[in-house]
Amino acid sequence: MSILEVRSLKKVYTTRFGANQVTALRNVNFRVEEGEYVAVMGESGSGKTTLLNILAALDRPTSGAVLLNGRNLAEITEDQIAQFRRENLGFVFQDFNLLDTFTLEDNIYLPLVLANTPYTQMHEKLLPIARMLGIADLLKKYPYEVSGGQKQRAAVARALITEPHLILADEPTGALDSRASDELLRLFASVNQMGQTIVMVTHSTAAASRANRILFIKDGEVFHQIYRGEDSDDKLYEKISSTLTILMAGGGHR
Amino acid sequence: MTRGFYNRLAWTGIQKNRQLYYPYFLSGIVMVMVFYIFHFLATSEVVHNLPGKAVLPYLFYIGEGAVGLFSIPFLFYTNSSLIRKRKKELGLYNILGMNKRNIFSVLFRETLISYGIVVTVGIFAGFLFSKAAELVLVNIMGRQAGYRIYVDWKGAFVVLVVFAVIYLMILANALWQIHANDPIELLHSDMQGERPPKSRMLLTVLSLVLIGAGYGASAAVTAVEYQLAQIFVTAVLLITGTFLLFICAFVVLCRVLQKNRAYYYQTSHFVTISTMAYRMKRSGASLAAICVLVTLVLVACSFSVSFYAGSMEVLQRTYPYDLSVRVEIPVEKIGNELTKGTCTAGYRSGIDTIIGSVLTDSGQDAGQGGVRQADGCAVHFANMLAMLVDGRLDLARDMRDTWFTPGSGLYPGWTEGNEEIVWLHVLSLEAYNRLCRTTETLGEDEVFVILENGEYRSDRIVLNDSGAGVNVNPAAKAVPAITDVSISLDDGRAKDDRITAHGCRNVFLVVRDLYDFMGGVEGSAAYAQKNYMAYDWEYYWNLSAPEEALYAVYDQVEAHIRTGADKTACYLRLERGENYYALAGAVLFIAVVMDLVFVAVTALIMYYKQISEGYEDQRRFSIMRKVGMTGKEIRASINSQMLTVFALPLLVAGVHLIFTSNIVYMMQKMVVADNKPLMIRVMVVTYLLFAAVYSLVYVMTSRTYYRIVNRASGSRYCGGNGS
Ligand SMILES: Nc1ncnc2c1ncn2[C@@H]1O[C@H](COP(=O)(O)OP(=O)(O)OP(=O)(O)O)[C@@H](O)[C@H]1O
Ligand SMILES: [Mg+2]
């Protein structure tokens, strides 16, 4: 069974007075299998964040359905979703969404605390992740005291610390330099190796080339997919680059 | 840019920020209204015809001044919440090419519009309510009032000037704040990352020390009128302590709780405690202000209500008879006076004639309200100061050697260590029985001792230095308390003719023979020296008659007794009571109006607090939801935070009230009567009533908060009852 299935998803934003309508997603269909590592690409404003938000049930689709583990999100109550979110889902937000009232450490603990995890256990989980992300020395700091990239890594740590089945990451390398990106991508790869499923939105070809599969979104639809198959990272990188060129040029379906 | 453009900009500035501007207008309007009403009452003809005409206008002028003074920090506070919110918008204008002078002129117009609206509506509302206020006041005093309605133009003019000055100051402050910032800072002023609250241990300890010291100082107050400085110090200590407490102590508490990992890292504590630290840092000053205001309201209410409620009792105790006359008898004439009435016979017959004549008059036209019944009684007293040592009356003490100095006006209190100075009234058994309509008897060398508010615990009184004395008749505990029937309770010469009780306890000593007991002329002269003793002849009348008749009798009697050469005094209870009621009524009225103003201020501070909290929390709670907090958890956390934050000032104010009740008690004792149960009852009722009003305000303002928090998140976390 697919861990995630999206059926003819449509999302129309209506501005406050109903005057303007923006169709962010027109007709999106895809599925993600258990243990997959999927990258989602597309130009700015193509609806990637919208898609992730709907996948995490942070937003409701205008029509269409999202099935998580075979269950339709639309049929689950708000509180059950919240519970599901903190038990099975790790979300890395494009704008981090760290709480300014917490230190980075407490921000990262938040989902675990909500799940009633004892402190010692949380601490044990935190150390390796923080070390790998290079924020072990910053844990006692508050968000306003650290850089954008450091905030992003804290947000990643918060998403990973619960060892969720499904990780939804919205441009997790957006604010990082190439070294930090590399480390983060290595962490994602190892997490994926352990069996966690990852859906990652990215603008970076390098980041996308680490995934098993790349989805391209254009005009609110899945425009194209590339499977890694037996390709190496470099081979995949080239394929992605050429696809992006076609995408920008405004070509049709292949 | 044209003039019209600025006007439009100013107007839209107000419109766009109406959520903040309207309450700002409202607070200004309320202040103007109350100010106008006080001014109106101070000059009102009706008030000038009320019994307390001597003191009432004065009190209202004080009230007016207090409102004027108070509206400065208050309007500044409301305006600064507004400025904070608007800095961003003004910064944007600046970046878009308006220079600071242009911005000043927009702000100037906004201030002008605010001022115009506030004074116009305020004066109009003041005009509407001034008549109502007058009627209420007149009613409190149990009088009739006319229904002439008029505008107090002079009052309106004073309002215009006073508030023009206040708004100019506000404008200057706003300009200063804008001026001090550069545009980029202005633009970002509402989204700077907030620094985590520091844990300031030292200040916390200091706050507790200050509050403790304040409580101590309040408990040490024994005589309000001579310790105003101490009361002032108490207030300063408590206010400073309260502000520090709210700004620092609660943050420290949160920090300490955060250190305790087992406690902190629990679902129900985690978010609440860490958010609370920020909330307390942000709201500390406002909450402290609320707390101080609440304490003020409670103290003012408790005092004025117990003052008003107790005034009836005081009047009855101070003037148990309708009409009373007092003549001071020189010591050397007391022997003849006691046996033959040589000094007072003239007065007595004169008064009898006057009362007799009105009695006869009324017999003919009782319908016009003459005196229907008269009942008189004359008594001799020896009044003096004496000392209670360990509860035993000691007449041998030379009062000149004590801390009491007549005329110095500086008594630190009537009690020191095991000694208490009392105001002693000695009278004969025969007079006592006549006054109380009893038939008590006393043995050889026996006396009754009757204490005001208390029981005489010793079985003897001491008469001379060698310790000799007389026994107290064991029946003394059962004899009628003369304090209920006798005059001269609080009208000792030691403090002239003030109607205020001075806090010195009255003690009555009933002896077999006054002349013998005082040791004849020689002994009396010694007492007069040592104990400031003076002989009084007092003549009391109860007259059932209408007011005018009583006043007529009073005028005649007063004129008559002034013909003699002696020191005399004459009181009509009615006349005394009217002054008294006027005072009590006006104090109550002003206290109630001021309390309403304070409550309005509290409500407004709360409202602004809720709005700013709402905007701050919006983002926070939507993040929590995204991270996986359920609506229920968020709701629980919000509710417990909001409740804690707004219950704290009320609770702390309650504690303040308990520990400062001694001052209220002493004030009550000074002005009214020693009636602790009444005061406690009033305090409890006031507190409960205020808690109810406060909760209502909280519920109403928290709706705004919930609306703001819910708006952004798209889902409802909260709604008070969680619907
Ligand atoms: N809350 C909203 N209300 C109205 N329109 C919105 C809203 N959120 C997004 N949109 C619109 O929907 C479209 C898709 O937005 P979305 O944020 O999903 O883009 P994106 O692919 O994540 O872009 P980026 O790569 O820049 O993050 C955009 O045109 C955006 O303007
Ligand atoms: Mg996006």
Coordinates of C-alpha atoms in Angstrom, one line a residue, chain B residues 50-227:
Chain B
L50 CA -26.9 71.6 50.6
P51 CA -26.2 71.3 54.3
G52 CA -22.5 70.7 53.8
K53 CA -22.0 73.8 51.7
A54 CA -18.9 74.8 53.5
V55 CA -17.0 71.6 52.6
L56 CA -18.7 70.2 49.5
P57 CA -17.5 72.5 46.8
Y58 CA -14.0 72.2 48.2
L59 CA -14.2 68.4 48.0
F60 CA -15.4 68.6 44.4
Y61 CA -12.6 70.9 43.4
I62 CA -10.2 68.3 44.9
G63 CA -12.0 65.6 42.9
E64 CA -11.8 67.7 39.8
G65 CA -8.1 68.2 40.3
A66 CA -7.5 64.5 40.9
V67 CA -9.3 63.6 37.7
G68 CA -7.3 66.1 35.7
L69 CA -4.1 64.9 37.1
F70 CA -5.0 61.3 36.7
S71 CA -6.0 61.6 33.1
I72 CA -2.4 62.6 32.1
P73 CA -0.7 59.2 32.8
F74 CA -3.9 57.5 31.7
L75 CA -4.2 59.1 28.3
F76 CA -0.5 58.9 27.8
Y77 CA -0.7 55.1 28.4
T78 CA -3.6 54.6 25.9
N79 CA -1.8 56.9 23.4
S80 CA 1.5 55.1 23.6
S81 CA -0.2 51.7 22.8
L82 CA -1.5 53.5 19.8
I83 CA 1.8 55.0 18.8
R84 CA 3.5 51.6 19.1
K85 CA 1.1 50.1 16.7
R86 CA 1.4 53.0 14.3
K87 CA 5.1 53.4 14.1
K88 CA 5.3 51.0 11.2
E89 CA 2.7 52.8 9.1
L90 CA 4.4 56.1 9.8
G91 CA 7.8 54.7 8.9
L92 CA 6.3 53.6 5.6
Y93 CA 5.1 57.1 4.9
N94 CA 8.6 58.3 5.6
I95 CA 10.2 55.8 3.2
L96 CA 7.6 56.7 0.6
G97 CA 8.9 60.2 0.6
M98 CA 7.1 62.1 3.3
N99 CA 9.6 64.0 5.5
K100 CA 9.3 64.2 9.2
R101 CA 7.6 67.6 9.0
N102 CA 4.8 66.1 6.9
I103 CA 4.4 63.3 9.4
F104 CA 4.3 65.7 12.2
S105 CA 1.5 67.5 10.4
V106 CA -0.4 64.3 10.0
L107 CA 0.0 63.5 13.7
F108 CA -1.0 67.0 14.6
R109 CA -4.2 66.7 12.6
E110 CA -4.9 63.4 14.2
T111 CA -4.4 64.8 17.7
L112 CA -6.6 67.8 16.8
I113 CA -9.4 65.5 15.6
S114 CA -9.0 63.4 18.8
Y115 CA -9.2 66.5 20.9
G116 CA -12.2 67.8 19.1
I117 CA -14.1 64.6 19.4
V118 CA -13.2 64.0 23.0
V119 CA -14.1 67.4 24.3
T120 CA -17.2 67.8 22.2
V121 CA -18.7 64.4 23.1
G122 CA -17.2 64.6 26.7
I123 CA -18.8 67.9 27.5
F124 CA -22.1 66.9 25.9
A125 CA -22.1 63.7 28.0
G126 CA -21.0 65.7 31.0
F127 CA -23.9 68.0 30.5
L128 CA -26.3 65.1 30.2
F129 CA -25.0 63.3 33.2
S130 CA -24.3 66.3 35.4
K131 CA -27.9 66.7 36.4
A132 CA -28.2 62.9 37.1
A133 CA -25.0 63.2 39.3
E134 CA -26.5 66.1 41.1
L135 CA -29.7 64.2 41.7
V136 CA -27.8 61.2 43.0
L137 CA -25.8 63.4 45.3
V138 CA -28.8 65.2 46.6
N139 CA -30.5 61.9 47.2
I140 CA -27.5 60.5 49.1
M141 CA -28.0 63.4 51.4
G142 CA -31.7 62.8 51.6
R143 CA -32.7 66.2 50.2
Q144 CA -34.9 67.5 47.4
A145 CA -33.5 69.1 44.3
G146 CA -34.9 71.3 41.6
Y147 CA -34.9 70.1 38.0
R148 CA -33.4 73.1 36.3
I149 CA -31.0 71.9 33.6
Y150 CA -28.3 74.2 32.3
V151 CA -24.9 74.1 30.7
D152 CA -22.0 75.2 32.9
W153 CA -20.2 77.4 30.3
K154 CA -17.4 78.2 32.6
G155 CA -16.9 74.5 33.4
A156 CA -16.9 73.8 29.6
F157 CA -14.3 76.4 29.1
V158 CA -12.1 75.0 31.9
V159 CA -12.4 71.6 30.3
L160 CA -11.4 73.0 26.9
V161 CA -8.3 74.6 28.3
V162 CA -7.2 71.7 30.6
F163 CA -7.6 69.1 28.0
A164 CA -6.0 71.2 25.3
V165 CA -2.9 71.2 27.5
I166 CA -3.1 67.5 28.1
Y167 CA -3.4 66.7 24.4
L168 CA -0.6 69.0 23.5
M169 CA 1.6 67.1 25.9
I170 CA 0.5 63.8 24.3
L171 CA 1.2 65.2 20.8
A172 CA 4.7 66.3 22.0
N173 CA 5.3 62.8 23.4
A174 CA 4.2 61.2 20.1
L175 CA 6.4 63.5 18.0
W176 CA 9.3 62.8 20.3
Q177 CA 8.8 59.0 19.9
I178 CA 8.6 59.3 16.1
H179 CA 11.5 61.7 16.0
A180 CA 13.8 59.4 18.0
N181 CA 13.6 56.6 15.4
D182 CA 14.9 56.2 11.9
P183 CA 12.5 55.0 9.2
I184 CA 13.8 51.4 8.9
E185 CA 13.6 51.0 12.7
L186 CA 10.0 52.4 12.6
L187 CA 9.1 50.0 9.8
H188 CA 10.3 47.0 11.8
S189 CA 9.4 48.3 15.2
D190 CA 6.6 45.8 15.6
M191 CA 8.4 42.7 14.5
Q192 CA 11.8 42.8 16.2
G193 CA 12.6 39.5 17.6
E194 CA 11.7 39.6 21.2
R195 CA 14.4 39.1 23.7
P196 CA 13.8 36.3 26.3
P197 CA 13.0 37.7 29.7
K198 CA 15.8 37.9 32.0
S199 CA 15.6 36.2 35.4
R200 CA 16.3 39.1 37.8
M201 CA 16.7 37.5 41.2
L202 CA 17.9 40.5 43.0
L203 CA 15.0 42.7 42.0
T204 CA 12.6 39.9 42.9
V205 CA 14.0 39.7 46.4
L206 CA 13.8 43.5 46.5
S207 CA 10.2 43.5 45.5
L208 CA 9.3 41.0 48.2
V209 CA 11.3 43.1 50.8
L210 CA 9.5 46.3 49.7
I211 CA 6.1 44.8 49.9
G212 CA 6.9 43.2 53.2
A213 CA 8.2 46.6 54.5
G214 CA 5.0 48.2 53.1
Y215 CA 2.9 45.7 55.0
G216 CA 4.9 46.3 58.1
A217 CA 4.6 50.0 57.9
S218 CA 0.9 49.8 57.4
A219 CA 0.5 47.5 60.4
A220 CA 2.5 50.0 62.5
V221 CA 0.1 52.9 61.8
T222 CA -1.8 53.8 65.0
A223 CA -3.0 57.3 64.5
V224 CA -3.7 58.2 60.9
E225 CA -3.9 62.0 61.3
Y226 CA -0.4 62.2 62.7
Q227 CA 1.2 59.7 60.5

